[in-house]
JSON list of C-alpha atoms in Angstrom, two decimals:
[
{"chain": "F", "resi": 1, "resn": "THR", "atom": "CA", "xyz": [58.03, -16.56, 14.70]},
{"chain": "F", "resi": 2, "resn": "PHE", "atom": "CA", "xyz": [59.64, -13.64, 16.73]},
{"chain": "F", "resi": 3, "resn": "GLN", "atom": "CA", "xyz": [61.91, -14.61, 19.40]},
{"chain": "F", "resi": 4, "resn": "GLY", "atom": "CA", "xyz": [63.22, -11.42, 20.79]},
{"chain": "F", "resi": 5, "resn": "GLN", "atom": "CA", "xyz": [62.16, -8.95, 23.51]},
{"chain": "F", "resi": 6, "resn": "ALA", "atom": "CA", "xyz": [59.21, -6.76, 23.03]},
{"chain": "F", "resi": 7, "resn": "CYS", "atom": "CA", "xyz": [57.90, -3.56, 25.03]},
{"chain": "F", "resi": 8, "resn": "HIS", "atom": "CA", "xyz": [55.94, -0.54, 24.72]},
{"chain": "F", "resi": 9, "resn": "THR", "atom": "CA", "xyz": [57.62, 2.69, 25.09]},
{"chain": "F", "resi": 10, "resn": "ALA", "atom": "CA", "xyz": [55.26, 3.65, 28.14]},
{"chain": "F", "resi": 11, "resn": "ARG", "atom": "CA", "xyz": [56.59, 0.49, 29.92]},
{"chain": "F", "resi": 12, "resn": "PHE", "atom": "CA", "xyz": [60.34, 0.73, 28.53]},
{"chain": "F", "resi": 13, "resn": "ILE", "atom": "CA", "xyz": [62.61, -2.00, 29.72]},
{"chain": "F", "resi": 14, "resn": "LYS", "atom": "CA", "xyz": [65.38, -0.32, 31.63]},
{"chain": "F", "resi": 15, "resn": "GLY", "atom": "CA", "xyz": [68.60, -1.50, 29.98]},
{"chain": "F", "resi": 16, "resn": "LEU", "atom": "CA", "xyz": [67.29, -2.80, 26.81]},
{"chain": "F", "resi": 17, "resn": "ASP", "atom": "CA", "xyz": [70.15, -2.52, 24.24]},
{"chain": "F", "resi": 18, "resn": "PHE", "atom": "CA", "xyz": [69.70, -2.27, 20.65]},
{"chain": "F", "resi": 19, "resn": "THR", "atom": "CA", "xyz": [73.28, -2.52, 19.63]},
{"chain": "F", "resi": 20, "resn": "GLY", "atom": "CA", "xyz": [73.70, -4.75, 16.56]},
{"chain": "F", "resi": 21, "resn": "LYS", "atom": "CA", "xyz": [69.99, -5.81, 16.64]},
{"chain": "F", "resi": 22, "resn": "ASN", "atom": "CA", "xyz": [67.33, -5.88, 14.06]},
{"chain": "F", "resi": 23, "resn": "VAL", "atom": "CA", "xyz": [64.52, -3.55, 15.63]},
{"chain": "F", "resi": 24, "resn": "VAL", "atom": "CA", "xyz": [61.03, -2.86, 14.66]},
{"chain": "F", "resi": 25, "resn": "VAL", "atom": "CA", "xyz": [59.05, 0.16, 15.81]},
{"chain": "F", "resi": 26, "resn": "MET", "atom": "CA", "xyz": [55.39, 0.50, 15.40]},
{"chain": "F", "resi": 27, "resn": "GLY", "atom": "CA", "xyz": [53.82, 3.78, 14.71]},
{"chain": "F", "resi": 28, "resn": "THR", "atom": "CA", "xyz": [55.38, 7.24, 13.56]},
{"chain": "F", "resi": 29, "resn": "GLY", "atom": "CA", "xyz": [54.06, 9.66, 16.12]},
{"chain": "F", "resi": 30, "resn": "ALA", "atom": "CA", "xyz": [56.01, 11.88, 18.61]},
{"chain": "F", "resi": 31, "resn": "THR", "atom": "CA", "xyz": [57.65, 9.06, 20.55]},
{"chain": "F", "resi": 32, "resn": "ALA", "atom": "CA", "xyz": [58.85, 7.28, 17.41]},
{"chain": "F", "resi": 33, "resn": "MET", "atom": "CA", "xyz": [60.19, 10.57, 16.08]},
{"chain": "F", "resi": 34, "resn": "GLY", "atom": "CA", "xyz": [62.29, 10.87, 19.24]},
{"chain": "F", "resi": 35, "resn": "ILE", "atom": "CA", "xyz": [63.48, 7.32, 19.74]},
{"chain": "F", "resi": 36, "resn": "CYS", "atom": "CA", "xyz": [63.97, 6.14, 16.01]},
{"chain": "F", "resi": 37, "resn": "PRO", "atom": "CA", "xyz": [66.92, 8.41, 15.26]},
{"chain": "F", "resi": 38, "resn": "GLU", "atom": "CA", "xyz": [68.65, 7.20, 18.54]},
{"chain": "F", "resi": 39, "resn": "ILE", "atom": "CA", "xyz": [67.94, 3.47, 17.82]},
{"chain": "F", "resi": 40, "resn": "GLN", "atom": "CA", "xyz": [69.15, 3.80, 14.27]},
{"chain": "F", "resi": 41, "resn": "LYS", "atom": "CA", "xyz": [72.67, 4.85, 15.47]},
{"chain": "F", "resi": 42, "resn": "VAL", "atom": "CA", "xyz": [73.32, 1.52, 17.13]},
{"chain": "F", "resi": 43, "resn": "ALA", "atom": "CA", "xyz": [70.73, -1.08, 15.52]},
{"chain": "F", "resi": 44, "resn": "LYS", "atom": "CA", "xyz": [71.97, -3.34, 12.74]},
{"chain": "F", "resi": 45, "resn": "HIS", "atom": "CA", "xyz": [68.70, -2.60, 11.06]},
{"chain": "F", "resi": 46, "resn": "LEU", "atom": "CA", "xyz": [65.65, -0.53, 11.85]},
{"chain": "F", "resi": 47, "resn": "THR", "atom": "CA", "xyz": [62.09, -1.06, 10.48]},
{"chain": "F", "resi": 48, "resn": "ILE", "atom": "CA", "xyz": [59.19, 1.25, 11.05]},
{"chain": "F", "resi": 49, "resn": "PHE", "atom": "CA", "xyz": [55.76, 0.34, 10.38]},
{"chain": "F", "resi": 50, "resn": "GLN", "atom": "CA", "xyz": [53.54, 3.44, 9.90]},
{"chain": "F", "resi": 51, "resn": "GLY", "atom": "CA", "xyz": [49.93, 3.62, 10.19]},
{"chain": "F", "resi": 52, "resn": "THR", "atom": "CA", "xyz": [49.06, 7.13, 9.22]},
{"chain": "F", "resi": 53, "resn": "PRO", "atom": "CA", "xyz": [51.91, 9.70, 7.98]},
{"chain": "F", "resi": 54, "resn": "GLN", "atom": "CA", "xyz": [52.41, 12.72, 10.34]},
{"chain": "F", "resi": 55, "resn": "TRP", "atom": "CA", "xyz": [53.17, 16.29, 9.66]},
{"chain": "F", "resi": 56, "resn": "TYR", "atom": "CA", "xyz": [56.33, 17.50, 11.31]},
{"chain": "F", "resi": 57, "resn": "VAL", "atom": "CA", "xyz": [58.38, 20.60, 11.27]},
{"chain": "F", "resi": 58, "resn": "ASP", "atom": "CA", "xyz": [61.76, 21.90, 12.36]},
{"chain": "F", "resi": 59, "resn": "ILE", "atom": "CA", "xyz": [61.65, 24.30, 15.38]},
{"chain": "F", "resi": 60, "resn": "PRO", "atom": "CA", "xyz": [64.53, 26.74, 15.48]},
{"chain": "F", "resi": 61, "resn": "ASN", "atom": "CA", "xyz": [66.47, 26.68, 18.92]},
{"chain": "F", "resi": 62, "resn": "TYR", "atom": "CA", "xyz": [64.30, 23.73, 20.11]},
{"chain": "F", "resi": 63, "resn": "HIS", "atom": "CA", "xyz": [67.34, 22.08, 21.27]},
{"chain": "F", "resi": 64, "resn": "LYS", "atom": "CA", "xyz": [69.05, 25.21, 22.46]},
{"chain": "F", "resi": 65, "resn": "VAL", "atom": "CA", "xyz": [70.88, 25.00, 25.77]},
{"chain": "F", "resi": 66, "resn": "ILE", "atom": "CA", "xyz": [69.02, 26.66, 28.59]},
{"chain": "F", "resi": 67, "resn": "SER", "atom": "CA", "xyz": [71.51, 29.17, 30.51]},
{"chain": "F", "resi": 68, "resn": "ASP", "atom": "CA", "xyz": [72.17, 28.38, 34.34]},
{"chain": "F", "resi": 69, "resn": "GLU", "atom": "CA", "xyz": [70.39, 31.79, 35.02]},
{"chain": "F", "resi": 70, "resn": "GLU", "atom": "CA", "xyz": [67.18, 30.63, 33.04]},
{"chain": "F", "resi": 71, "resn": "GLN", "atom": "CA", "xyz": [67.30, 27.22, 34.64]},
{"chain": "F", "resi": 72, "resn": "TRP", "atom": "CA", "xyz": [67.51, 29.10, 38.24]},
{"chain": "F", "resi": 73, "resn": "CYS", "atom": "CA", "xyz": [64.43, 31.30, 37.25]},
{"chain": "F", "resi": 74, "resn": "MET", "atom": "CA", "xyz": [62.68, 28.01, 36.09]},
{"chain": "F", "resi": 75, "resn": "ARG", "atom": "CA", "xyz": [63.16, 26.51, 39.50]},
{"chain": "F", "resi": 76, "resn": "HIS", "atom": "CA", "xyz": [62.42, 29.62, 41.79]},
{"chain": "F", "resi": 77, "resn": "VAL", "atom": "CA", "xyz": [60.21, 32.18, 39.76]},
{"chain": "F", "resi": 78, "resn": "PRO", "atom": "CA", "xyz": [56.63, 31.09, 39.73]},
{"chain": "F", "resi": 79, "resn": "PHE", "atom": "CA", "xyz": [55.32, 30.52, 36.09]},
{"chain": "F", "resi": 80, "resn": "TYR", "atom": "CA", "xyz": [58.80, 31.47, 34.47]},
{"chain": "F", "resi": 81, "resn": "GLU", "atom": "CA", "xyz": [58.98, 28.10, 32.91]},
{"chain": "F", "resi": 82, "resn": "ARG", "atom": "CA", "xyz": [55.57, 28.48, 31.19]},
{"chain": "F", "resi": 83, "resn": "TRP", "atom": "CA", "xyz": [56.45, 32.20, 30.08]},
{"chain": "F", "resi": 84, "resn": "TYR", "atom": "CA", "xyz": [59.84, 30.73, 28.73]},
{"chain": "F", "resi": 85, "resn": "ARG", "atom": "CA", "xyz": [58.02, 28.05, 26.76]},
{"chain": "F", "resi": 86, "resn": "PHE", "atom": "CA", "xyz": [55.32, 30.25, 25.55]},
{"chain": "F", "resi": 87, "resn": "GLN", "atom": "CA", "xyz": [57.81, 32.94, 24.19]},
{"chain": "F", "resi": 88, "resn": "THR", "atom": "CA", "xyz": [59.96, 30.25, 22.69]},
{"chain": "F", "resi": 89, "resn": "LEU", "atom": "CA", "xyz": [57.05, 28.83, 20.70]},
{"chain": "F", "resi": 90, "resn": "ARG", "atom": "CA", "xyz": [54.88, 32.01, 20.19]},
{"chain": "F", "resi": 91, "resn": "HIS", "atom": "CA", "xyz": [55.81, 32.46, 16.64]},
{"chain": "F", "resi": 92, "resn": "ILE", "atom": "CA", "xyz": [53.63, 29.34, 15.90]},
{"chain": "F", "resi": 93, "resn": "VAL", "atom": "CA", "xyz": [50.70, 30.92, 17.49]},
{"chain": "F", "resi": 94, "resn": "ASP", "atom": "CA", "xyz": [51.05, 34.17, 15.69]},
{"chain": "F", "resi": 95, "resn": "PHE", "atom": "CA", "xyz": [49.69, 32.48, 12.51]},
{"chain": "F", "resi": 96, "resn": "TYR", "atom": "CA", "xyz": [47.77, 29.69, 14.01]},
{"chain": "F", "resi": 97, "resn": "THR", "atom": "CA", "xyz": [44.36, 30.92, 13.62]},
{"chain": "F", "resi": 98, "resn": "ASP", "atom": "CA", "xyz": [44.41, 31.41, 9.91]},
{"chain": "F", "resi": 99, "resn": "VAL", "atom": "CA", "xyz": [46.31, 27.97, 9.45]},
{"chain": "F", "resi": 100, "resn": "LEU", "atom": "CA", "xyz": [43.47, 26.14, 11.31]},
{"chain": "F", "resi": 101, "resn": "THR", "atom": "CA", "xyz": [41.02, 26.81, 8.63]},
{"chain": "F", "resi": 102, "resn": "ASN", "atom": "CA", "xyz": [41.13, 24.05, 6.06]},
{"chain": "F", "resi": 103, "resn": "GLY", "atom": "CA", "xyz": [41.33, 25.32, 2.49]},
{"chain": "F", "resi": 104, "resn": "SER", "atom": "CA", "xyz": [42.48, 28.67, 3.65]},
{"chain": "F", "resi": 105, "resn": "ASP", "atom": "CA", "xyz": [45.50, 30.36, 1.83]},
{"chain": "F", "resi": 106, "resn": "ALA", "atom": "CA", "xyz": [47.43, 30.06, 5.08]},
{"chain": "F", "resi": 107, "resn": "ASN", "atom": "CA", "xyz": [46.87, 26.22, 5.31]},
{"chain": "F", "resi": 108, "resn": "LYS", "atom": "CA", "xyz": [47.59, 25.62, 1.79]},
{"chain": "F", "resi": 109, "resn": "GLY", "atom": "CA", "xyz": [50.67, 27.65, 2.17]},
{"chain": "F", "resi": 110, "resn": "LEU", "atom": "CA", "xyz": [51.82, 25.73, 5.35]},
{"chain": "F", "resi": 111, "resn": "ARG", "atom": "CA", "xyz": [50.95, 22.42, 3.46]},
{"chain": "F", "resi": 112, "resn": "GLU", "atom": "CA", "xyz": [53.28, 23.25, 0.56]},
{"chain": "F", "resi": 113, "resn": "THR", "atom": "CA", "xyz": [56.03, 24.33, 2.95]},
{"chain": "F", "resi": 114, "resn": "LEU", "atom": "CA", "xyz": [55.82, 21.22, 4.84]},
{"chain": "F", "resi": 115, "resn": "THR", "atom": "CA", "xyz": [55.66, 18.95, 1.76]},
{"chain": "F", "resi": 116, "resn": "LYS", "atom": "CA", "xyz": [58.68, 20.64, 0.46]},
{"chain": "F", "resi": 117, "resn": "TYR", "atom": "CA", "xyz": [60.42, 20.18, 3.84]},
{"chain": "F", "resi": 118, "resn": "ILE", "atom": "CA", "xyz": [59.72, 16.51, 3.92]},
{"chain": "F", "resi": 119, "resn": "GLN", "atom": "CA", "xyz": [60.56, 16.12, 0.27]},
{"chain": "F", "resi": 120, "resn": "GLY", "atom": "CA", "xyz": [64.07, 17.72, 1.09]},
{"chain": "F", "resi": 121, "resn": "LYS", "atom": "CA", "xyz": [64.42, 15.26, 4.05]},
{"chain": "F", "resi": 122, "resn": "VAL", "atom": "CA", "xyz": [64.01, 12.29, 1.83]},
{"chain": "F", "resi": 123, "resn": "GLN", "atom": "CA", "xyz": [65.95, 13.56, -1.25]},
{"chain": "F", "resi": 124, "resn": "ASN", "atom": "CA", "xyz": [62.75, 13.94, -3.40]},
{"chain": "F", "resi": 125, "resn": "ASP", "atom": "CA", "xyz": [62.44, 10.12, -3.41]},
{"chain": "F", "resi": 126, "resn": "PRO", "atom": "CA", "xyz": [58.96, 9.87, -5.00]},
{"chain": "F", "resi": 127, "resn": "GLU", "atom": "CA", "xyz": [58.15, 6.57, -3.18]},
{"chain": "F", "resi": 128, "resn": "LEU", "atom": "CA", "xyz": [59.06, 7.87, 0.30]},
{"chain": "F", "resi": 129, "resn": "VAL", "atom": "CA", "xyz": [57.30, 11.29, -0.44]},
{"chain": "F", "resi": 130, "resn": "LYS", "atom": "CA", "xyz": [54.14, 9.32, -1.48]},
{"chain": "F", "resi": 131, "resn": "LYS", "atom": "CA", "xyz": [54.28, 7.39, 1.96]},
{"chain": "F", "resi": 132, "resn": "MET", "atom": "CA", "xyz": [55.46, 10.32, 4.17]},
{"chain": "F", "resi": 133, "resn": "VAL", "atom": "CA", "xyz": [53.05, 13.34, 3.12]},
{"chain": "F", "resi": 134, "resn": "PRO", "atom": "CA", "xyz": [50.01, 13.04, 5.10]},
{"chain": "F", "resi": 135, "resn": "PRO", "atom": "CA", "xyz": [46.70, 13.19, 3.15]},
{"chain": "F", "resi": 136, "resn": "HIS", "atom": "CA", "xyz": [45.13, 15.49, 5.81]},
{"chain": "F", "resi": 137, "resn": "PRO", "atom": "CA", "xyz": [45.58, 19.26, 6.14]},
{"chain": "F", "resi": 138, "resn": "PRO", "atom": "CA", "xyz": [48.23, 20.35, 8.48]},
{"chain": "F", "resi": 139, "resn": "ILE", "atom": "CA", "xyz": [47.31, 21.09, 12.07]},
{"chain": "F", "resi": 140, "resn": "CYS", "atom": "CA", "xyz": [44.31, 18.80, 12.00]},
{"chain": "F", "resi": 141, "resn": "THR", "atom": "CA", "xyz": [46.29, 16.47, 14.14]},
{"chain": "F", "resi": 142, "resn": "ARG", "atom": "CA", "xyz": [49.19, 17.36, 16.50]},
{"chain": "F", "resi": 143, "resn": "MET", "atom": "CA", "xyz": [52.18, 18.96, 14.68]},
{"chain": "F", "resi": 144, "resn": "LEU", "atom": "CA", "xyz": [55.20, 16.99, 15.55]},
{"chain": "F", "resi": 145, "resn": "VAL", "atom": "CA", "xyz": [58.84, 18.24, 16.12]},
{"chain": "F", "resi": 146, "resn": "ASP", "atom": "CA", "xyz": [61.47, 16.79, 13.80]},
{"chain": "F", "resi": 147, "resn": "ASN", "atom": "CA", "xyz": [64.19, 15.41, 15.87]},
{"chain": "F", "resi": 148, "resn": "ASN", "atom": "CA", "xyz": [66.41, 14.29, 12.69]},
{"chain": "F", "resi": 149, "resn": "TRP", "atom": "CA", "xyz": [63.58, 12.01, 11.90]},
{"chain": "F", "resi": 150, "resn": "CYS", "atom": "CA", "xyz": [64.97, 10.87, 8.67]}
]
């Protein structure tokens, strides 16, 4: 029987310390992809229960430091933050329409690229690849950002 603390990330317990503990995370969505790499650094052991595997991708410059000048613009220039975010992610939008069509060459190509990406992240371990590559086409659910997930 479980005797430890339990919490949902939406109601995270301030000060909860995972150092040296056995930790269980339910789910592999965006929140899990954000918190698990950090929990893994300090936990004795991290177990992740996955419902549905997710497509995820590395976005170049996602963690780029935003200059003081750009931060000033985001605070003082109307809609600058939205423009900045759009221009940072627009390379995704450039090919988005073709990729949205299941079975299209673009969708098949993205599936192949993302599958190879996942295979590389798990050192081509056949068991992990089988568990981590989603059965559904890319972009039929929200694409997640890889924060050093594995």
